[in-house]
Short mmCIF file of C-alpha atoms in Angstrom, two decimals:
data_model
loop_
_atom_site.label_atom_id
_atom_site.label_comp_id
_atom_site.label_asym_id
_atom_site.label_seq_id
_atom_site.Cartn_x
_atom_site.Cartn_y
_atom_site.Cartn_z
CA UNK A 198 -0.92 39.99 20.26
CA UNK A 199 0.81 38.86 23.90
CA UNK A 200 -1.95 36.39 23.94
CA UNK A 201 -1.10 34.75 20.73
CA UNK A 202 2.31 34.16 22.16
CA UNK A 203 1.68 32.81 25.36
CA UNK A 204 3.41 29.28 26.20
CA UNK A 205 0.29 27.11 25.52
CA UNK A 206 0.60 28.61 21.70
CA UNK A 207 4.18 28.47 21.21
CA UNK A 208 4.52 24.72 20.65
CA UNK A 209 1.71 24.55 18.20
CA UNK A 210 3.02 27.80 16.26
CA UNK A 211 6.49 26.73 15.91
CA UNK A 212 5.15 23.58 14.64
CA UNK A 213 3.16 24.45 12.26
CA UNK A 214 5.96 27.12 11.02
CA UNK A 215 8.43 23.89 11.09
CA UNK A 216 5.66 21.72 8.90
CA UNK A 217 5.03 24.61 6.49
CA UNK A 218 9.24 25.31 5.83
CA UNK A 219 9.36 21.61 5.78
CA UNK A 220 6.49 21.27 3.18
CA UNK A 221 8.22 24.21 0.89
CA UNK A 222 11.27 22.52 0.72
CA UNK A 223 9.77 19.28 -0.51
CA UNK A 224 8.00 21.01 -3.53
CA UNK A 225 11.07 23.84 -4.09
CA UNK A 226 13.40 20.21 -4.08
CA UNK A 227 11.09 17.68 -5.07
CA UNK A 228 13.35 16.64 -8.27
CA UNK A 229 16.73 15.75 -5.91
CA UNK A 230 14.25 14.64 -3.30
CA UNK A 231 13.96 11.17 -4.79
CA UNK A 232 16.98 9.18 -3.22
CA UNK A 233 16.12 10.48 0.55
CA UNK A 234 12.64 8.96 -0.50
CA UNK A 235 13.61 5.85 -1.73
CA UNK A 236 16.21 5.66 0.95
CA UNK A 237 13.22 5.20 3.36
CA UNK A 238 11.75 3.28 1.14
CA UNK A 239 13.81 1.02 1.06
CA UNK A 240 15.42 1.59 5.07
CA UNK A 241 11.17 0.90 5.85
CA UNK A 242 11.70 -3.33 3.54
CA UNK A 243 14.69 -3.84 5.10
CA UNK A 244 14.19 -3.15 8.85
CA UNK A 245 12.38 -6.51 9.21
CA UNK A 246 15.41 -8.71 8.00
CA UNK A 247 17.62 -6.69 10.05
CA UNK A 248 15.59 -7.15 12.87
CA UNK A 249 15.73 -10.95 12.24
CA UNK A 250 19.58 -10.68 12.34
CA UNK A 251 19.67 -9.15 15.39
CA UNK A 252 17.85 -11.49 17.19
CA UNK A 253 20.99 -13.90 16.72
CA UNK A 254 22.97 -11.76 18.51
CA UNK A 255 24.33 -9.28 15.63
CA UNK A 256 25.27 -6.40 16.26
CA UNK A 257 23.39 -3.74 14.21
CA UNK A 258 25.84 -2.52 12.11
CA UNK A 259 26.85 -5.60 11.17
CA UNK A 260 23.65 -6.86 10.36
CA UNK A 261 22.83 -4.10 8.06
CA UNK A 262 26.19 -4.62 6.07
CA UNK A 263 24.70 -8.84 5.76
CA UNK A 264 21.09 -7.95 4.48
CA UNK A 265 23.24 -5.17 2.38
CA UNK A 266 25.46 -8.45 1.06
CA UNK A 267 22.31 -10.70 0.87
CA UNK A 268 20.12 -8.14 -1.21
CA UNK A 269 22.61 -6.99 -3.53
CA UNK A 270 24.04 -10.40 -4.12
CA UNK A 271 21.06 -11.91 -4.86
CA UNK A 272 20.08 -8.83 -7.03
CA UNK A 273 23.54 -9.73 -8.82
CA UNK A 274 23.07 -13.05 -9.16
CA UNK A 275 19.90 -12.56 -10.65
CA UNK A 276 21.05 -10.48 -13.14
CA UNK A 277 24.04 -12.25 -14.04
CA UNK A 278 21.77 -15.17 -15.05
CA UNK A 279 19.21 -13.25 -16.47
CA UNK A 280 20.62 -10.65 -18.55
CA UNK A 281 22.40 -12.70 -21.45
CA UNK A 282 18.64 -14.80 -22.17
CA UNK A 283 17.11 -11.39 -21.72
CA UNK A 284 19.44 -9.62 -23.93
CA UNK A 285 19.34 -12.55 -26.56
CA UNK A 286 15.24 -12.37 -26.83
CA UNK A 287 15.53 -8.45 -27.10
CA UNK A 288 18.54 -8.84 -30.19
CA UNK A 289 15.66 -10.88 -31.77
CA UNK A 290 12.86 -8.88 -30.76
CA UNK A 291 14.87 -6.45 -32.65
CA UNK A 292 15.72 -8.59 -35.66
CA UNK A 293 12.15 -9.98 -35.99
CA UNK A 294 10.71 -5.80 -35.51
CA UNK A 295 12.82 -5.14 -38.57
CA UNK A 296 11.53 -8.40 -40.68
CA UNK A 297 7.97 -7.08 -39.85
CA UNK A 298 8.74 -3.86 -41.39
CA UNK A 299 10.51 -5.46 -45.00
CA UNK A 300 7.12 -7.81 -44.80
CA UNK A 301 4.64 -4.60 -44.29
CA UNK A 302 6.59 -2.80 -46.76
CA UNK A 303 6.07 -5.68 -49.63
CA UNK A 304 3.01 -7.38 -48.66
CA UNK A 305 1.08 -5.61 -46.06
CA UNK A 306 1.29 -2.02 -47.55
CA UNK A 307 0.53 -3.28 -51.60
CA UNK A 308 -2.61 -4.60 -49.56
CA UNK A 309 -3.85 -2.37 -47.99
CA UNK A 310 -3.06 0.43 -50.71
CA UNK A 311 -5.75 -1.79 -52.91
CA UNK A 312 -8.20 -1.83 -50.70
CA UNK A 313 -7.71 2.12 -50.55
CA UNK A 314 -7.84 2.61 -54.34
CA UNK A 315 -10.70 0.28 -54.47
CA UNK A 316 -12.59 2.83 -51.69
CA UNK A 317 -11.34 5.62 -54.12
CA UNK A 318 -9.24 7.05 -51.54
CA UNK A 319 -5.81 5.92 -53.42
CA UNK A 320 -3.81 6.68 -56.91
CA UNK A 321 -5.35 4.59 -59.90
CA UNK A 322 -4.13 1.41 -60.68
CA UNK A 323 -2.42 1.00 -63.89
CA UNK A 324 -5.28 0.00 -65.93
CA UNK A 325 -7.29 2.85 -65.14
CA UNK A 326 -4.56 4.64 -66.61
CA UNK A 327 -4.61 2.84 -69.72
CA UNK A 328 -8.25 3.32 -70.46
CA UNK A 329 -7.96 7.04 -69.42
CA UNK A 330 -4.52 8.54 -70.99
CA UNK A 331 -3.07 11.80 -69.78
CA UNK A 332 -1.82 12.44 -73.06
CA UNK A 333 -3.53 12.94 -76.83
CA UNK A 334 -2.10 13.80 -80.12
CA UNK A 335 -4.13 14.56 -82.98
CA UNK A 336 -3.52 15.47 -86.56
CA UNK A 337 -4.09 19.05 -87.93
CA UNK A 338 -5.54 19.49 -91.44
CA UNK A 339 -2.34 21.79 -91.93
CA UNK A 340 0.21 18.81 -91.24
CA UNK A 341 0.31 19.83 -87.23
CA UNK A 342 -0.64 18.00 -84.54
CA UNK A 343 -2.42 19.37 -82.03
CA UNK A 344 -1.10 17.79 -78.11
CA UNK A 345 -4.10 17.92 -75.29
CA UNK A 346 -2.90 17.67 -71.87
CA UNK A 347 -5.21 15.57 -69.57
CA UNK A 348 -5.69 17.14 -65.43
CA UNK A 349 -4.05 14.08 -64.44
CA UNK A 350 -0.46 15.44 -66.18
CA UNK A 351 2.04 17.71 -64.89
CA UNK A 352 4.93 19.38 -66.71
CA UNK A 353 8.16 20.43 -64.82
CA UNK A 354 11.20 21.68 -66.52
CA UNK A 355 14.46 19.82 -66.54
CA UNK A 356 17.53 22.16 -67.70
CA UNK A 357 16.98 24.96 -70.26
CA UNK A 358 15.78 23.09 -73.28
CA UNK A 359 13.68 19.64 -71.63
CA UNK A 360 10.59 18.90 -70.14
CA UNK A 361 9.14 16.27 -67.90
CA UNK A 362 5.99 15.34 -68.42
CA UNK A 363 4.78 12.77 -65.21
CA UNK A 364 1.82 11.81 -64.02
CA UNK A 365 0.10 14.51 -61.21
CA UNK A 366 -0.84 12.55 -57.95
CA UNK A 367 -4.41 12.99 -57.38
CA UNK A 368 -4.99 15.25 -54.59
CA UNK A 369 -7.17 13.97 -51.41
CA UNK A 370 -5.49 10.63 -52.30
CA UNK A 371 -2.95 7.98 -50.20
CA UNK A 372 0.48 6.24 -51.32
CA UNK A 373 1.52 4.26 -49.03
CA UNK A 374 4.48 3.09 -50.41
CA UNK A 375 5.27 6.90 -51.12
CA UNK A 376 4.98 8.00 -47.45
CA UNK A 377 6.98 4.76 -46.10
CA UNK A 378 10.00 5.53 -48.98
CA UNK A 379 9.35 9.30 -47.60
CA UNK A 380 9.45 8.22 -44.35
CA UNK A 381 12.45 5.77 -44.53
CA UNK A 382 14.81 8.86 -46.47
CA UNK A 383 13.50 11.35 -43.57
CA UNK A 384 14.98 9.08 -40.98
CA UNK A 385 18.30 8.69 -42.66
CA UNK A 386 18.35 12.24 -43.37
CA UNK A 387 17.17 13.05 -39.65
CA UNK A 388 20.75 10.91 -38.72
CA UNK A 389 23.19 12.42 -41.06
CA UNK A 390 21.90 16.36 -40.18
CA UNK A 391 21.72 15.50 -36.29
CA UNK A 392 25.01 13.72 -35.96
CA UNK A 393 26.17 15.80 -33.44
CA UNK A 394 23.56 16.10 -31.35
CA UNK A 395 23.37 12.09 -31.69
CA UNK A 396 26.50 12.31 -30.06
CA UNK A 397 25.66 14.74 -27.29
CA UNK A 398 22.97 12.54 -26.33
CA UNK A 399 25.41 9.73 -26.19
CA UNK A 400 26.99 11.67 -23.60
CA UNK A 401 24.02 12.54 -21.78
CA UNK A 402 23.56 8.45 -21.39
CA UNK A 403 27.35 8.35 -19.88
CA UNK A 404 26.86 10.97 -17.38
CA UNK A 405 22.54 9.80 -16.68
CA UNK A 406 24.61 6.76 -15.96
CA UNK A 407 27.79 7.88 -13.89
CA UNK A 408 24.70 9.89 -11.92
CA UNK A 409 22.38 7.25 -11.11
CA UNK A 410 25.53 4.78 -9.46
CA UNK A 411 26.10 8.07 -7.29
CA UNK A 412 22.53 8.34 -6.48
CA UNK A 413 21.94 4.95 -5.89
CA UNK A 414 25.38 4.78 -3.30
CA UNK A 415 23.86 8.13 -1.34
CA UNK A 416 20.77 5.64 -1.52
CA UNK A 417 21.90 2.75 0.09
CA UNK A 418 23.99 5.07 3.07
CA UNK A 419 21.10 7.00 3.92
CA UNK A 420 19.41 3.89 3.85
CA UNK A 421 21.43 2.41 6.68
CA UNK A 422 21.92 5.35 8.68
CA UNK A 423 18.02 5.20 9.14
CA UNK A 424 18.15 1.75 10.05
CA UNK A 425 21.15 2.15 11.92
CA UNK A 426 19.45 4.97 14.63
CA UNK A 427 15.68 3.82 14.08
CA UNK A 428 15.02 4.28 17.65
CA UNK A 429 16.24 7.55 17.81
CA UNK A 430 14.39 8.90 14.84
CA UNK A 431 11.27 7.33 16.61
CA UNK A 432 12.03 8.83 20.09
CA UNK A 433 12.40 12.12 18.48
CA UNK A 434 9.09 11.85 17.01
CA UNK A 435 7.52 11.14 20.04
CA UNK A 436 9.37 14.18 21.68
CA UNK A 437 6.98 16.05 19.64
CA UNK A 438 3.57 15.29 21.06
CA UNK A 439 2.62 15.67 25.04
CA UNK A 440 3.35 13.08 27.82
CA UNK A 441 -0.12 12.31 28.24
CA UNK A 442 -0.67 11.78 24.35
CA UNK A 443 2.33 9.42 23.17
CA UNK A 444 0.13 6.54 23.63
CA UNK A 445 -2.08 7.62 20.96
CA UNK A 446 1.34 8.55 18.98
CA UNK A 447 2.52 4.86 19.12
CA UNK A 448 -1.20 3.52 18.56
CA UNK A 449 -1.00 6.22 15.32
CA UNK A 450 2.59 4.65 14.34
CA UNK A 451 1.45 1.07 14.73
CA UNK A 452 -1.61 1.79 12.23
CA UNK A 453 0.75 3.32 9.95
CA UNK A 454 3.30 0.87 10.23
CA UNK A 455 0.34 -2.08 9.49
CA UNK A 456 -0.83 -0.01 6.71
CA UNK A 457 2.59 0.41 4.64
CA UNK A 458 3.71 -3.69 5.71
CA UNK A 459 0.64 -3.87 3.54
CA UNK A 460 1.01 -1.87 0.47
CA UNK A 461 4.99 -1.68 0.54
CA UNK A 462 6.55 -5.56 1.48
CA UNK A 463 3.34 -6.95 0.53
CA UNK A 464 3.18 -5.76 -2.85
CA UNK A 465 6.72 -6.32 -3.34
CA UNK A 466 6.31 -10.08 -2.57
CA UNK A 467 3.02 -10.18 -4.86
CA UNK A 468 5.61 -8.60 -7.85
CA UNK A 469 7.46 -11.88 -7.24
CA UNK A 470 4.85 -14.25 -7.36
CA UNK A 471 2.89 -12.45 -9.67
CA UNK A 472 6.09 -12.49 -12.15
CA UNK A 473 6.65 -16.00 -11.17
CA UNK A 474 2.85 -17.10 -12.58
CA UNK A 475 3.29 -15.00 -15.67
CA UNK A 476 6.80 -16.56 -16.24
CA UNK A 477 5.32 -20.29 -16.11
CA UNK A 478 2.41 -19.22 -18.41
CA UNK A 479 3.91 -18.06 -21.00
CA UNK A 480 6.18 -20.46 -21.25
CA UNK A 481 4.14 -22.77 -21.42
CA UNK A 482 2.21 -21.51 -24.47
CA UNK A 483 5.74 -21.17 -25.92
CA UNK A 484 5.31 -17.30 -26.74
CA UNK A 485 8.12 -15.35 -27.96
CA UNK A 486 10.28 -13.58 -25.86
CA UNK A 487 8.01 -14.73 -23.19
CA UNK A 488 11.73 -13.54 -20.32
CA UNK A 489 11.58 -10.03 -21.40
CA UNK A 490 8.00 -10.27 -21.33
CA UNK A 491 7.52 -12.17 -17.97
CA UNK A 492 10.12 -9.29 -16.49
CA UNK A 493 7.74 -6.32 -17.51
CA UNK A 494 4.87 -7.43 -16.31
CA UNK A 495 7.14 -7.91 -12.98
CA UNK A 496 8.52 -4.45 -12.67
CA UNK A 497 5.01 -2.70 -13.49
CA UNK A 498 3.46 -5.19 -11.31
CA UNK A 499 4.68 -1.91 -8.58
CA UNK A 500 2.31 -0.15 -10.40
CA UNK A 501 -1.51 -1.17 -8.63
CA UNK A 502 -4.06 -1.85 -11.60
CA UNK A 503 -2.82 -0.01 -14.03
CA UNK A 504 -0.06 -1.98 -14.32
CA UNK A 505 -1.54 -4.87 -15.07
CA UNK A 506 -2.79 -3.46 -17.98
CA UNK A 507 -0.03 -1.48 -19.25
CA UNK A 508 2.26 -5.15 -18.90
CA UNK A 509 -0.38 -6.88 -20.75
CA UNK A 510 -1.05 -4.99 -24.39
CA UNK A 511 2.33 -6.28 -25.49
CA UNK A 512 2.33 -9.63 -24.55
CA UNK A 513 -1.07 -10.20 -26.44
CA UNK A 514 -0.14 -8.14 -29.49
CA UNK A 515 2.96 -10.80 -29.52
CA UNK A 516 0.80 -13.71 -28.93
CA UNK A 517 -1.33 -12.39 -32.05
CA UNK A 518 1.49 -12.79 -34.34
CA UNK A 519 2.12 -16.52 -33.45
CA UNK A 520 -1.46 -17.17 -33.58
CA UNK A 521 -5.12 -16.54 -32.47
CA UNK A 522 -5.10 -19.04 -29.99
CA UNK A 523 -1.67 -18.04 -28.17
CA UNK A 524 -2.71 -14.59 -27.74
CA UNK A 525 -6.47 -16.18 -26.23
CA UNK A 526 -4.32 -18.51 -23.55
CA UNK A 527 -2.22 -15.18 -23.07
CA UNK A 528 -5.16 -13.02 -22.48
CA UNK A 529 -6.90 -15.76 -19.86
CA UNK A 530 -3.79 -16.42 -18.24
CA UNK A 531 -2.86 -12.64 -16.67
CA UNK A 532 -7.17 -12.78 -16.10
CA UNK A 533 -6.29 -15.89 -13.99
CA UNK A 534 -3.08 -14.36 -12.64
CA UNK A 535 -4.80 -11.25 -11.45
CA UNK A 536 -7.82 -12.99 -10.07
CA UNK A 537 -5.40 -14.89 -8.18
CA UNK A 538 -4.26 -11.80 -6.77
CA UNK A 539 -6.89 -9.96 -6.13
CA UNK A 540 -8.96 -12.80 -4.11
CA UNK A 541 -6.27 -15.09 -2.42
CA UNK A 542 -2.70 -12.95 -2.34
CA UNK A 543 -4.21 -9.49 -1.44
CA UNK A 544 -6.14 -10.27 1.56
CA UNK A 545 -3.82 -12.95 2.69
CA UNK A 546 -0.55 -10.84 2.43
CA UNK A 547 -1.71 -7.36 2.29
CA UNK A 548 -4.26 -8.45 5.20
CA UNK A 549 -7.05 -6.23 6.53
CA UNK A 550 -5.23 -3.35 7.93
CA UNK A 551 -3.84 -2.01 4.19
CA UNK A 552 -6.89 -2.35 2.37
CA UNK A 553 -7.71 0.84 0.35
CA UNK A 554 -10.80 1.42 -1.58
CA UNK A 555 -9.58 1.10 -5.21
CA UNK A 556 -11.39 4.42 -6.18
CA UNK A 557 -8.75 5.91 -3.99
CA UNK A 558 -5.93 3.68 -5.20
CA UNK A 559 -7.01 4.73 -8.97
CA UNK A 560 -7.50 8.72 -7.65
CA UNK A 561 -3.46 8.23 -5.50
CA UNK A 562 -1.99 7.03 -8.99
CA UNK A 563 -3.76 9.60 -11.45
CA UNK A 564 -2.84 12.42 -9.17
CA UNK A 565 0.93 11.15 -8.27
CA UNK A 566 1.38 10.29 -11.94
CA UNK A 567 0.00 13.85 -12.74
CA UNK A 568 2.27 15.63 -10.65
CA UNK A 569 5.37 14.00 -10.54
CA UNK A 570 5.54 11.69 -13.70
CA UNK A 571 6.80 7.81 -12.46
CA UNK A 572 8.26 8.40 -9.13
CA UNK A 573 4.46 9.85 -8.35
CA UNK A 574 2.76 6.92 -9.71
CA UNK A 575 5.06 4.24 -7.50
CA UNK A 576 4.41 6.41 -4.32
CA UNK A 577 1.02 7.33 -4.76
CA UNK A 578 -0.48 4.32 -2.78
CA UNK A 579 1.63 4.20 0.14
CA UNK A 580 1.64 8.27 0.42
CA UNK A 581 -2.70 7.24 0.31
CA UNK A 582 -1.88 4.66 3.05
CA UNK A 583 -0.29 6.72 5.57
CA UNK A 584 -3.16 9.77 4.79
CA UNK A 585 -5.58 6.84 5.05
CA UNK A 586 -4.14 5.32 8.83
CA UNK A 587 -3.94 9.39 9.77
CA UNK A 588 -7.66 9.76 9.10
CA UNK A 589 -8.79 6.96 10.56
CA UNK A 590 -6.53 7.11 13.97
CA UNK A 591 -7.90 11.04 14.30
CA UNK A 592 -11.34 9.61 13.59
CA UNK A 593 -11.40 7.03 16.09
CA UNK A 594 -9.87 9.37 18.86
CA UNK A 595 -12.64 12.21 18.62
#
């Protein structure tokens, strides 16, 4: 027992205590995590232009609270100009969704509930009903009349002293005009008993909202104070390891550092371009809505692969009600777009040194997405990088 506490085992016990506290903490407070993550997130994209700022003879602080001015203007700006086109093409996206529905409900639902009586999986039409009545009355040699009730015929009482007779719908059988008029009264009625909880959730928007300014302040200080004492955060990490080893802890950083400039600025600067070349393109074909659509496939552009695909369903189901031939140019043009990407702006942004096999990329997002939703899914890759430039320095050294 002495033994296992002798100097040369203290070091590696207390850290290995330190990394498995540190490790339960991170999955006890994983869900109020996320700002300190994005805060070196985004402390890692903006070190570079604060560097640059430096070098003319800024101080530090100062620089920061420029790039801070810089970023956020231009973020600002952006959405200044962009938000009343983008909120125009969504009030019509909206408009033209509801249109749809009054069409499907009078010409695309009559349609297809044809086709469905025709396959005998519908009510009868009409003339089937003629030349098969529900109902016969015939004379009695007594002077009665004797009423036979066909299966197709049910009777309901209405009051004391009525009846209904209706028509029964045949069972195993599809209305479609039924189930959308069903459908239709269920959501009103859905509104009118959940009023109050409508409300509640209105609530639950204000305060999301109030929340995620006061996340995204504690974001942007933590942010800088990382910047701000960089060197110290870096000296303390190389406090950790042995004299004789730091040079293998700064060749370790400097692969990890390569890696992430990779996946992290460089496929933040693809997002741009790629948005830029999906902007142009559908524009050009004139599809509808082509801003809102041009700034999805932006955003998920973050996303690696899957992205791509998720950004482009919508934009071709769009294109296909304009026309055959838009939603063809659509579909070749994010093929072209993501060629471009993968052959010229990957290996001349990303560069050598953040390449990662895309079986790992696809296992990174599946898992992150798996385990923590979103936020897993944007962090997956670099979280693979650094594991990646870990396994590799290790490898090399033994």
């Amino acid at each position: 027992m002495s033994a296992l506490f002798a100097p040369k085992w203290r070091k590696p016990i207390l850290y290995g205590l330190t990394g498995a506290i540190l490790l339960l903490v991170i999955v006890v407070a994983h869900e109020v995590m996320t700002p300190f993550v994005m805060a070196l997130v985004l402390a890692y994209v903006l070190t570079p232009a604060v560097s640059f700022v430096e070098r003319a003879r800024v101080p530090r602080g100062w620089a920061i609270v420029l790039v801070y001015v810089v970023v956020l203007g231009s973020l600002g700006l952006f959405v200044r100009l962009a938000a009343p086109r983008v909120g125009q093409e969504l009030g019509n996206l909206g408009r033209e969704m509801r249109h749809n529905a009054a069409v499907a409900r009078s010409e695309w639902i009559p349609v297809a509930q044809k086709r469905l009586t025709d396959l005998g999986l519908a009510g009868h039409d009409p003339e089937e009903h003629e030349r098969a009545p529900a109902i016969v009355v015939k004379p009695r040699a007594d002077g009665s009349y004797a009423v036979d009730v066909g299966r197709g015929v049910v009777i309901e009482p209405k009051g004391q002293d009525s009846w209904i007779i209706a028509p029964r719908e045949p069972e195993g059988r599809v209305d479609l005009a039924h189930l959308a008029d069903e459908a239709i009264a269920k959501s009103f009625a859905y509104v009118h008993a959940n009023a109050v909880d409508l409300l509640k959730f209105g609530g639950n928007l204000v305060a999301s909202s109030v929340r995620a300014i006061f996340l995204g302040g504690l974001m942007l200080m933590v942010s800088a104070y990382l910047i701000l004492t960089r060197e110290k955060i870096l000296a303390f990490l190389a406090s950790l390891v042995r004299p004789e080893s730091r040079a293998s802890f700064g060749e370790l950083l400097a692969r990890i550092d390569s890696g992430l400039a990779g996946v992290v600025r460089g496929q933040l600067l693809i997002c741009v371009i790629n948005g830029g070349l999906t902007a142009v393109g559908f524009a050009l074909v004139g599809l509808k809505y082509w801003p809102v659509l041009a700034l999805f496939a932006t955003v998920l552009s973050l996303i690696p692969i899957f992205g791509v695909i998720i950004s482009s369903v919508p934009a071709v189901a769009i294109g296909l009600t304009q026309n055959v031939g838009t939603a063809l140019f659509v579909f070749a043009w994010i093929v072209v777009v993501h060629q471009i990407e993968a052959n010229l702006l990957n290996p001349k942004i990303m560069g050598d040194a953040a390449k990662i096999h895309p079986v790992l990329v696809i296992f990174a997002l599946v898992v992150g997405e798996q385990l923590f939703q979103t936020k897993g899914a944007l962090l997956a890759v670099p979280v693979m990088s650094i594991a990646q430039s870990v396994f590799l320095h290790f490898k090399e050294k033994t």
